């Protein structure tokens, strides 16, 4: 049962990508897309997903939408403005360091979401993840602190809060 | 010394330019060739010329699999002979015994692995779309198959080749799919000939649409959906064969190790 649900979700993703990439929704595209989606869904049902029931919870989609809007409008803009200021400033005020930042989420998807959110904002890049110590190693263009817990507040608190609600 | 080098260099460049100027007449296509290109462009999808058209709006695929189909068949044969030779060379060098290598800690970090898990189905969807629309838009079986093969390649790099093998994506299965693809290409090539034989009419190997002297052919459309006769089947089978062939080659490359 879980396998069929997993397969269905992966097939939906595949079908969507197929139709969007094709750029047309004639009968031919729908039929071939359906067949391709079924095959790919069966192949990847146990690889892509482990708990497909989470995908069907509307609460998670609500937080995903809220997070997407907040991330792309507020967090991205602030980070861009900060880095642009540093580039345009003739004294180039950078203070780079690699800091250790702990995280407190369980699933792989949540960890990936936090890591990608951090890397996608200019100024911070995740260079390594240590799953035993539950922490990222982050290269930070302006290391305000080297304390792991304080760095977490500066860098990843918001991302973590939303990632936990979306994926955990 | 410096002057001598400079003189030599200038002389070389100038003589090369002179040679190119004279050779241009022979290297550059003459305007007569344009009539040939014009013929392809006019006939590739033209319902008003039923005995000339291929019923495919994509002229490249029409040329590759119809106008010069035999050439492409041999190209495909050369590609697969090369693959077979590669596998034959590696036959004693790899073993498929994933149990002793099975480990979840190998490969790249969990971040890359999770992204790979999401993007792999999307890569295959894009590849299948390229392959299955080869008779309509740029692309085709080879391009689609090569795109699909990116997914196992990425999985081999981020996880390990044994991750593929424990998921039952073995080289034997890839060989089977590749063989099905090749047999399909061969059968498609002679399909119209066999139909003609059964109907007792004149038909040719590698014929696609009906011709004036050979009225047999595959349909250009099915229920109003354009499939361009044999082109759709060629693209489908080529996609299967290329995807499986590349996957097998990647897996064998990564499996090569010492014998115990």
Coordinates of C-alpha atoms in Angstrom, one line a residue:
Chain A
X1 CA 0.0 0.0 0.0
X2 CA 2.8 2.4 0.9
X3 CA 4.6 1.4 -2.2
X4 CA 1.6 2.2 -4.4
X5 CA 1.2 5.6 -2.7
X6 CA 4.9 6.4 -3.1
X7 CA 4.6 5.3 -6.7
X8 CA 1.6 7.6 -7.2
X9 CA 3.4 10.6 -5.8
X10 CA 6.6 10.1 -7.8
X11 CA 4.5 9.5 -10.9
X12 CA 2.7 12.8 -10.3
X13 CA 6.1 14.6 -10.1
X14 CA 7.3 12.9 -13.3
X15 CA 4.1 13.6 -15.2
X16 CA 4.2 17.3 -14.2
X17 CA 7.8 17.6 -15.4
X18 CA 7.1 15.7 -18.6
X19 CA 4.2 18.0 -19.5
X20 CA 5.9 21.2 -18.5
X21 CA 9.1 20.2 -20.4
X22 CA 7.1 19.2 -23.5
X23 CA 5.1 22.5 -23.4
X24 CA 2.0 21.0 -24.8
X25 CA -0.9 18.9 -23.5
X26 CA -2.3 17.2 -26.5
X27 CA -3.7 13.6 -26.2
X28 CA -0.4 12.2 -27.4
X29 CA 1.6 14.1 -24.6
X30 CA -0.9 13.0 -21.9
X31 CA -0.9 9.4 -22.9
X32 CA 2.9 9.1 -23.3
X33 CA 3.4 11.2 -20.2
X34 CA 1.1 8.9 -18.2
X35 CA 3.0 5.7 -19.3
X36 CA 6.4 7.3 -18.6
X37 CA 5.2 8.5 -15.2
X38 CA 4.0 5.0 -14.3
X39 CA 7.3 3.4 -15.2
X40 CA 9.4 6.0 -13.5
X41 CA 7.1 5.9 -10.5
X42 CA 7.5 2.2 -10.1
X43 CA 11.3 2.5 -10.5
X44 CA 11.7 5.3 -7.9
X45 CA 8.9 4.5 -5.5
X46 CA 11.3 3.3 -2.8
X47 CA 14.1 5.6 -3.6
X48 CA 12.5 9.1 -3.7
X49 CA 10.1 8.7 -0.8
X50 CA 9.9 6.8 2.4
X51 CA 6.7 8.2 3.9
X52 CA 4.3 9.4 1.2
X53 CA 1.5 10.2 3.6
X54 CA 3.3 13.4 4.5
X55 CA 2.9 14.7 1.0
X56 CA -0.9 14.5 1.4
X57 CA -1.0 16.7 4.5
X58 CA -2.3 20.2 3.5
X59 CA -0.7 21.8 6.6
X60 CA 2.8 21.0 5.2
X61 CA 1.9 22.6 1.8
X62 CA 0.6 25.7 3.6
X63 CA 3.9 26.1 5.4
X64 CA 5.8 25.4 2.2
X65 CA 4.0 28.2 0.4
X66 CA 4.5 30.6 3.4
X67 CA 8.2 29.6 3.5
X68 CA 8.7 30.1 -0.2
X69 CA 7.2 33.5 -0.2
X70 CA 9.1 34.6 2.9
X71 CA 12.4 33.1 1.7
X72 CA 12.4 34.5 -1.8
X73 CA 11.1 37.9 -0.8
X74 CA 12.6 38.7 2.6
X75 CA 15.6 36.5 3.3
X76 CA 17.0 36.5 -0.3
X77 CA 16.7 40.2 -0.6
X78 CA 18.4 41.0 2.7
X79 CA 21.2 38.6 1.9
X80 CA 21.7 40.1 -1.6
X81 CA 21.7 43.7 -0.2
X82 CA 24.2 42.8 2.4
X83 CA 26.6 41.1 -0.1
X84 CA 26.2 43.9 -2.7
X85 CA 27.1 46.5 0.0
X86 CA 30.3 44.5 0.8
X87 CA 31.3 44.2 -2.9
X88 CA 30.7 47.9 -3.6
X89 CA 32.4 49.2 -0.5
X90 CA 36.0 50.2 -1.4
X91 CA 37.4 48.8 1.8
X92 CA 35.7 45.4 1.1
X93 CA 34.7 44.6 4.7
X94 CA 34.7 40.8 4.7
X95 CA 35.5 38.6 7.7
X96 CA 35.3 35.1 6.3
X97 CA 35.3 32.0 8.5
X98 CA 33.9 28.4 8.5
X99 CA 31.6 28.1 11.4
X100 CA 29.9 25.0 12.9
X101 CA 26.1 25.4 13.1
X102 CA 24.0 22.7 14.7
X103 CA 20.6 21.6 13.4
X104 CA 17.8 19.9 15.1
X105 CA 15.7 18.1 12.4
X106 CA 15.3 14.4 11.7
X107 CA 14.5 13.7 8.1
X108 CA 16.8 13.9 5.1
X109 CA 14.5 16.2 3.3
X110 CA 14.5 18.7 6.1
X111 CA 18.3 18.7 6.3
X112 CA 18.5 19.2 2.6
X113 CA 16.0 22.0 2.7
X114 CA 18.0 23.9 5.4
X115 CA 21.3 23.3 3.6
X116 CA 20.0 24.5 0.3
X117 CA 18.3 27.5 1.8
X118 CA 21.6 28.5 3.5
X119 CA 23.7 27.9 0.3
X120 CA 21.2 29.7 -1.9
X121 CA 21.4 33.0 0.1
X122 CA 24.5 34.9 -0.9
X123 CA 27.2 35.1 1.8
X124 CA 26.8 31.6 3.3
X125 CA 27.7 28.3 1.8
X126 CA 27.3 24.8 3.5
X127 CA 30.5 23.0 2.9
X128 CA 30.0 19.9 5.0
X129 CA 27.4 18.1 7.0
X130 CA 28.2 16.0 10.0
X131 CA 25.3 13.7 10.8
X132 CA 26.8 12.2 13.9
X133 CA 27.3 15.7 15.5
X134 CA 24.1 17.0 13.8
X135 CA 25.7 20.1 12.5
X136 CA 26.6 21.9 9.3
X137 CA 30.0 23.5 8.6
X138 CA 29.2 26.8 6.9
X139 CA 31.5 29.2 5.1
X140 CA 30.3 32.7 6.2
X141 CA 31.4 35.9 4.5
X142 CA 31.0 37.9 7.7
X143 CA 31.5 35.7 10.6
X144 CA 29.8 37.7 13.4
X145 CA 30.5 34.9 15.9
X146 CA 32.2 31.6 16.1
X147 CA 29.9 30.2 18.7
X148 CA 27.8 27.4 17.1
X149 CA 24.5 28.3 18.9
X150 CA 24.8 32.0 18.2
X151 CA 25.8 31.4 14.6
X152 CA 22.6 29.2 14.3
X153 CA 20.5 32.2 15.4
X154 CA 22.1 34.4 12.8
X155 CA 22.1 32.0 9.9
X156 CA 19.6 29.1 10.0
X157 CA 17.0 29.6 12.8
X158 CA 14.2 30.6 10.4
X159 CA 15.1 28.0 7.8
X160 CA 15.1 25.4 10.5
X161 CA 11.8 26.4 12.0
X162 CA 10.0 26.2 8.6
X163 CA 11.9 23.0 7.4
X164 CA 10.8 21.2 10.6
X165 CA 7.2 22.2 10.0
X166 CA 7.3 21.2 6.3
X167 CA 9.3 18.0 6.2
X168 CA 9.7 16.5 9.7
Chain B
X1 CA 66.2 35.2 -33.4
X2 CA 63.0 36.9 -32.5
X3 CA 62.6 38.4 -36.0
X4 CA 63.2 35.0 -37.5
X5 CA 60.4 33.4 -35.4
X6 CA 58.1 36.2 -36.2
X7 CA 58.8 36.0 -40.0
X8 CA 58.2 32.2 -39.8
X9 CA 54.9 32.6 -38.0
X10 CA 53.7 35.3 -40.4
X11 CA 54.7 33.3 -43.4
X12 CA 52.9 30.2 -42.0
X13 CA 49.7 32.2 -41.3
X14 CA 49.7 33.9 -44.7
X15 CA 50.3 30.7 -46.7
X16 CA 47.6 29.0 -44.7
X17 CA 45.2 31.9 -45.6
X18 CA 46.3 31.7 -49.2
X19 CA 45.6 27.9 -49.3
X20 CA 42.2 28.4 -47.7
X21 CA 41.3 31.1 -50.2
X22 CA 42.0 28.7 -53.1
X23 CA 40.5 25.7 -51.4
X24 CA 37.4 27.7 -50.5
X25 CA 35.8 26.9 -53.9
X26 CA 36.2 23.2 -53.1
X27 CA 35.4 23.3 -49.4
X28 CA 32.3 25.5 -49.3
X29 CA 29.1 23.9 -50.6
X30 CA 28.1 25.2 -54.0
X31 CA 24.7 26.8 -54.5
X32 CA 23.4 23.7 -56.3
X33 CA 23.4 21.9 -53.0
X34 CA 20.8 24.3 -51.7
X35 CA 18.2 22.7 -54.0
X36 CA 18.7 19.5 -52.1
X37 CA 18.2 21.2 -48.8
X38 CA 15.1 23.0 -50.2
X39 CA 13.7 19.6 -51.3
X40 CA 14.1 18.2 -47.8
X41 CA 12.5 21.3 -46.2
X42 CA 9.6 21.3 -48.7
X43 CA 8.8 17.5 -48.5
X44 CA 9.5 16.7 -44.9
X45 CA 5.9 17.6 -43.8
X46 CA 3.7 18.2 -46.8
X47 CA 0.4 16.4 -47.1
X48 CA 0.0 17.7 -50.6
X49 CA 2.9 15.6 -51.8
X50 CA 1.8 12.2 -50.5
X51 CA 4.5 10.2 -52.3
X52 CA 7.4 12.3 -51.2
X53 CA 6.5 13.5 -47.6
X54 CA 7.8 11.8 -44.4
X55 CA 4.9 13.3 -42.4
X56 CA 7.4 14.7 -39.8
X57 CA 7.8 18.4 -39.2
X58 CA 11.3 17.8 -37.8
X59 CA 13.5 17.7 -40.8
X60 CA 16.6 16.4 -39.0
X61 CA 14.8 13.3 -37.7
X62 CA 13.3 12.8 -41.2
X63 CA 16.7 12.9 -42.8
X64 CA 18.4 10.8 -40.2
X65 CA 15.8 8.0 -40.0
X66 CA 14.1 8.2 -43.4
X67 CA 15.9 9.9 -46.3
X68 CA 19.2 8.4 -45.2
X69 CA 17.9 5.7 -42.8
X70 CA 20.3 2.9 -43.9
X71 CA 23.3 5.1 -43.0
X72 CA 21.9 5.7 -39.5
X73 CA 21.3 2.0 -39.1
X74 CA 24.9 1.3 -39.7
X75 CA 25.9 4.2 -37.4
X76 CA 23.8 2.6 -34.7
X77 CA 25.5 -0.7 -35.4
X78 CA 29.0 0.9 -35.1
X79 CA 28.0 2.5 -31.8
X80 CA 26.8 -0.8 -30.3
X81 CA 29.8 -2.8 -31.6
X82 CA 32.0 -0.3 -29.8
X83 CA 29.9 -0.8 -26.6
X84 CA 30.1 -4.6 -27.0
X85 CA 33.9 -4.4 -27.5
X86 CA 34.2 -2.3 -24.4
X87 CA 32.2 -4.8 -22.4
X88 CA 34.2 -7.7 -23.8
X89 CA 37.5 -6.0 -22.8
X90 CA 36.1 -5.5 -19.2
X91 CA 34.7 -9.0 -18.9
X92 CA 37.2 -10.3 -16.4
X93 CA 37.7 -7.1 -14.6
X94 CA 34.5 -6.7 -12.7
X95 CA 32.4 -8.7 -10.4
X96 CA 28.8 -8.0 -9.3
X97 CA 28.8 -8.9 -5.7
X98 CA 27.1 -6.0 -4.0
X99 CA 26.7 -7.8 -0.6
X100 CA 30.3 -7.4 0.5
X101 CA 30.3 -3.7 -0.5
X102 CA 26.9 -2.7 0.7
X103 CA 27.3 0.4 2.8
X104 CA 25.0 3.3 3.4
X105 CA 27.8 5.7 4.4
X106 CA 29.6 5.8 1.1
X107 CA 29.1 8.4 -1.6
X108 CA 28.5 12.1 -1.2
X109 CA 26.7 13.8 1.6
X110 CA 23.1 13.3 2.5
X111 CA 22.2 16.7 0.9
X112 CA 23.5 15.7 -2.5
X113 CA 21.8 12.3 -2.1
X114 CA 18.4 13.8 -1.3
X115 CA 18.6 16.2 -4.2
X116 CA 19.6 13.3 -6.5
X117 CA 16.5 11.3 -5.3
X118 CA 14.2 14.2 -6.3
X119 CA 15.9 15.1 -9.6
X120 CA 16.5 11.6 -11.0
X121 CA 12.8 11.0 -11.9
X122 CA 12.7 14.5 -13.4
X123 CA 15.8 13.8 -15.5
X124 CA 14.2 10.6 -16.9
X125 CA 10.9 12.5 -17.6
X126 CA 12.8 15.1 -19.6
X127 CA 14.8 12.4 -21.5
X128 CA 11.6 10.5 -22.3
X129 CA 10.0 13.7 -23.5
X130 CA 13.0 14.4 -25.8
X131 CA 12.9 10.9 -27.2
X132 CA 9.2 10.5 -27.6
X133 CA 8.8 13.9 -29.4
X134 CA 11.8 13.3 -31.7
X135 CA 9.6 13.3 -34.8
X136 CA 8.0 16.7 -33.8
X137 CA 10.7 18.7 -32.1
X138 CA 14.5 18.8 -32.1
X139 CA 15.9 15.8 -30.2
X140 CA 15.2 12.2 -30.9
X141 CA 16.0 8.7 -29.6
X142 CA 19.7 9.1 -29.2
X143 CA 19.5 12.4 -27.4
X144 CA 16.6 11.2 -25.2
X145 CA 18.4 8.0 -24.3
X146 CA 21.6 9.9 -23.5
X147 CA 19.6 12.3 -21.2
X148 CA 17.9 9.3 -19.5
X149 CA 21.3 7.8 -18.9
X150 CA 22.3 10.9 -16.9
X151 CA 20.1 9.7 -14.0
X152 CA 21.9 6.4 -13.4
X153 CA 25.2 8.2 -13.9
X154 CA 24.4 10.8 -11.2
X155 CA 23.2 8.0 -8.9
X156 CA 26.4 6.1 -9.4
X157 CA 28.4 9.2 -8.5
X158 CA 26.4 10.3 -5.5
X159 CA 25.5 6.9 -4.0
X160 CA 27.7 4.1 -5.6
X161 CA 27.4 1.6 -8.4
X162 CA 26.3 -1.0 -5.8
X163 CA 23.3 1.2 -4.9
X164 CA 22.1 0.6 -8.5
X165 CA 22.9 -3.1 -8.4
X166 CA 21.1 -3.7 -5.1
X167 CA 18.1 -1.9 -6.7
X168 CA 18.1 -4.6 -9.3
X169 CA 19.5 -2.4 -12.0
X170 CA 22.1 -5.0 -13.1
X171 CA 24.1 -5.0 -16.3
X172 CA 22.3 -8.2 -17.4
X173 CA 19.0 -6.4 -17.3
X174 CA 20.4 -3.4 -19.1
X175 CA 21.8 -5.8 -21.8
X176 CA 18.3 -7.2 -22.1
X177 CA 16.7 -3.8 -22.6
X178 CA 19.4 -2.8 -25.0
X179 CA 18.9 -6.0 -27.0
X180 CA 15.1 -5.3 -27.1
X181 CA 15.8 -1.9 -28.4
X182 CA 18.2 -3.2 -31.1
X183 CA 15.8 -5.9 -32.2
X184 CA 13.0 -3.3 -32.3
X185 CA 15.2 -1.0 -34.6
X186 CA 15.9 -4.0 -36.9
X187 CA 12.2 -5.0 -37.0
X188 CA 11.1 -1.5 -37.7
X189 CA 13.6 -1.2 -40.6
X190 CA 12.1 -4.3 -42.3
X191 CA 8.5 -3.8 -41.1
X192 CA 7.1 -2.2 -44.3
X193 CA 9.0 -4.8 -46.4
X194 CA 7.2 -7.6 -44.5
X195 CA 3.9 -5.9 -44.8
X196 CA 4.5 -5.6 -48.5
X197 CA 5.5 -9.3 -48.7
X198 CA 2.3 -10.3 -46.8
X199 CA 0.1 -8.2 -49.1
X200 CA 1.9 -9.3 -52.2
X201 CA 2.9 -5.7 -53.2
X202 CA 6.2 -4.1 -53.9
X203 CA 7.8 -2.7 -50.8
X204 CA 11.4 -1.9 -49.7
X205 CA 13.5 -2.3 -46.7
X206 CA 13.7 1.0 -44.8
X207 CA 10.6 2.3 -46.6
X208 CA 8.4 4.6 -44.4
X209 CA 5.6 6.3 -46.3
X210 CA 3.9 4.9 -49.4
X211 CA 5.7 5.7 -52.6
X212 CA 4.3 6.0 -56.1
X213 CA 5.6 2.6 -57.2
X214 CA 5.4 0.9 -53.8
X215 CA 2.0 1.7 -52.2
X216 CA 2.6 0.1 -48.8
X217 CA 3.7 2.1 -45.8
X218 CA 3.1 2.8 -42.1
X219 CA 0.5 5.4 -41.2
X220 CA 1.7 9.0 -40.7
X221 CA -1.1 9.6 -38.2
X222 CA -3.0 7.5 -35.8
X223 CA -6.3 9.0 -34.7
X224 CA -5.1 12.4 -35.8
X225 CA -1.9 12.1 -33.7
X226 CA 1.2 12.5 -35.8
X227 CA 3.6 9.6 -35.4
X228 CA 5.4 9.9 -38.8
X229 CA 5.3 6.1 -39.5
X230 CA 8.5 4.3 -38.7
X231 CA 10.2 7.4 -37.2
X232 CA 8.3 7.1 -33.9
X233 CA 9.3 3.4 -33.5
X234 CA 12.9 4.1 -34.4
X235 CA 13.0 6.9 -31.8
X236 CA 11.4 4.8 -29.1
X237 CA 13.7 1.8 -29.6
X238 CA 16.8 3.9 -30.0
X239 CA 15.9 5.6 -26.8
X240 CA 15.6 2.3 -24.9
X241 CA 18.8 0.9 -26.4
X242 CA 20.9 4.1 -25.8
X243 CA 19.7 4.6 -22.3
X244 CA 20.4 1.0 -21.3
X245 CA 23.7 0.8 -23.2
X246 CA 25.1 3.9 -21.5
X247 CA 23.9 2.8 -18.1
X248 CA 25.6 -0.5 -18.6
X249 CA 28.8 1.1 -19.8
X250 CA 28.9 3.5 -16.8
X251 CA 28.2 0.6 -14.4
X252 CA 30.9 -1.5 -15.9
X253 CA 33.4 1.3 -15.8
X254 CA 32.7 1.9 -12.1
X255 CA 32.7 -1.8 -11.3
X256 CA 36.1 -2.6 -12.7
X257 CA 38.3 -3.9 -9.9
X258 CA 40.7 -6.6 -9.1
X259 CA 39.8 -10.2 -9.2
X260 CA 39.8 -12.1 -5.9

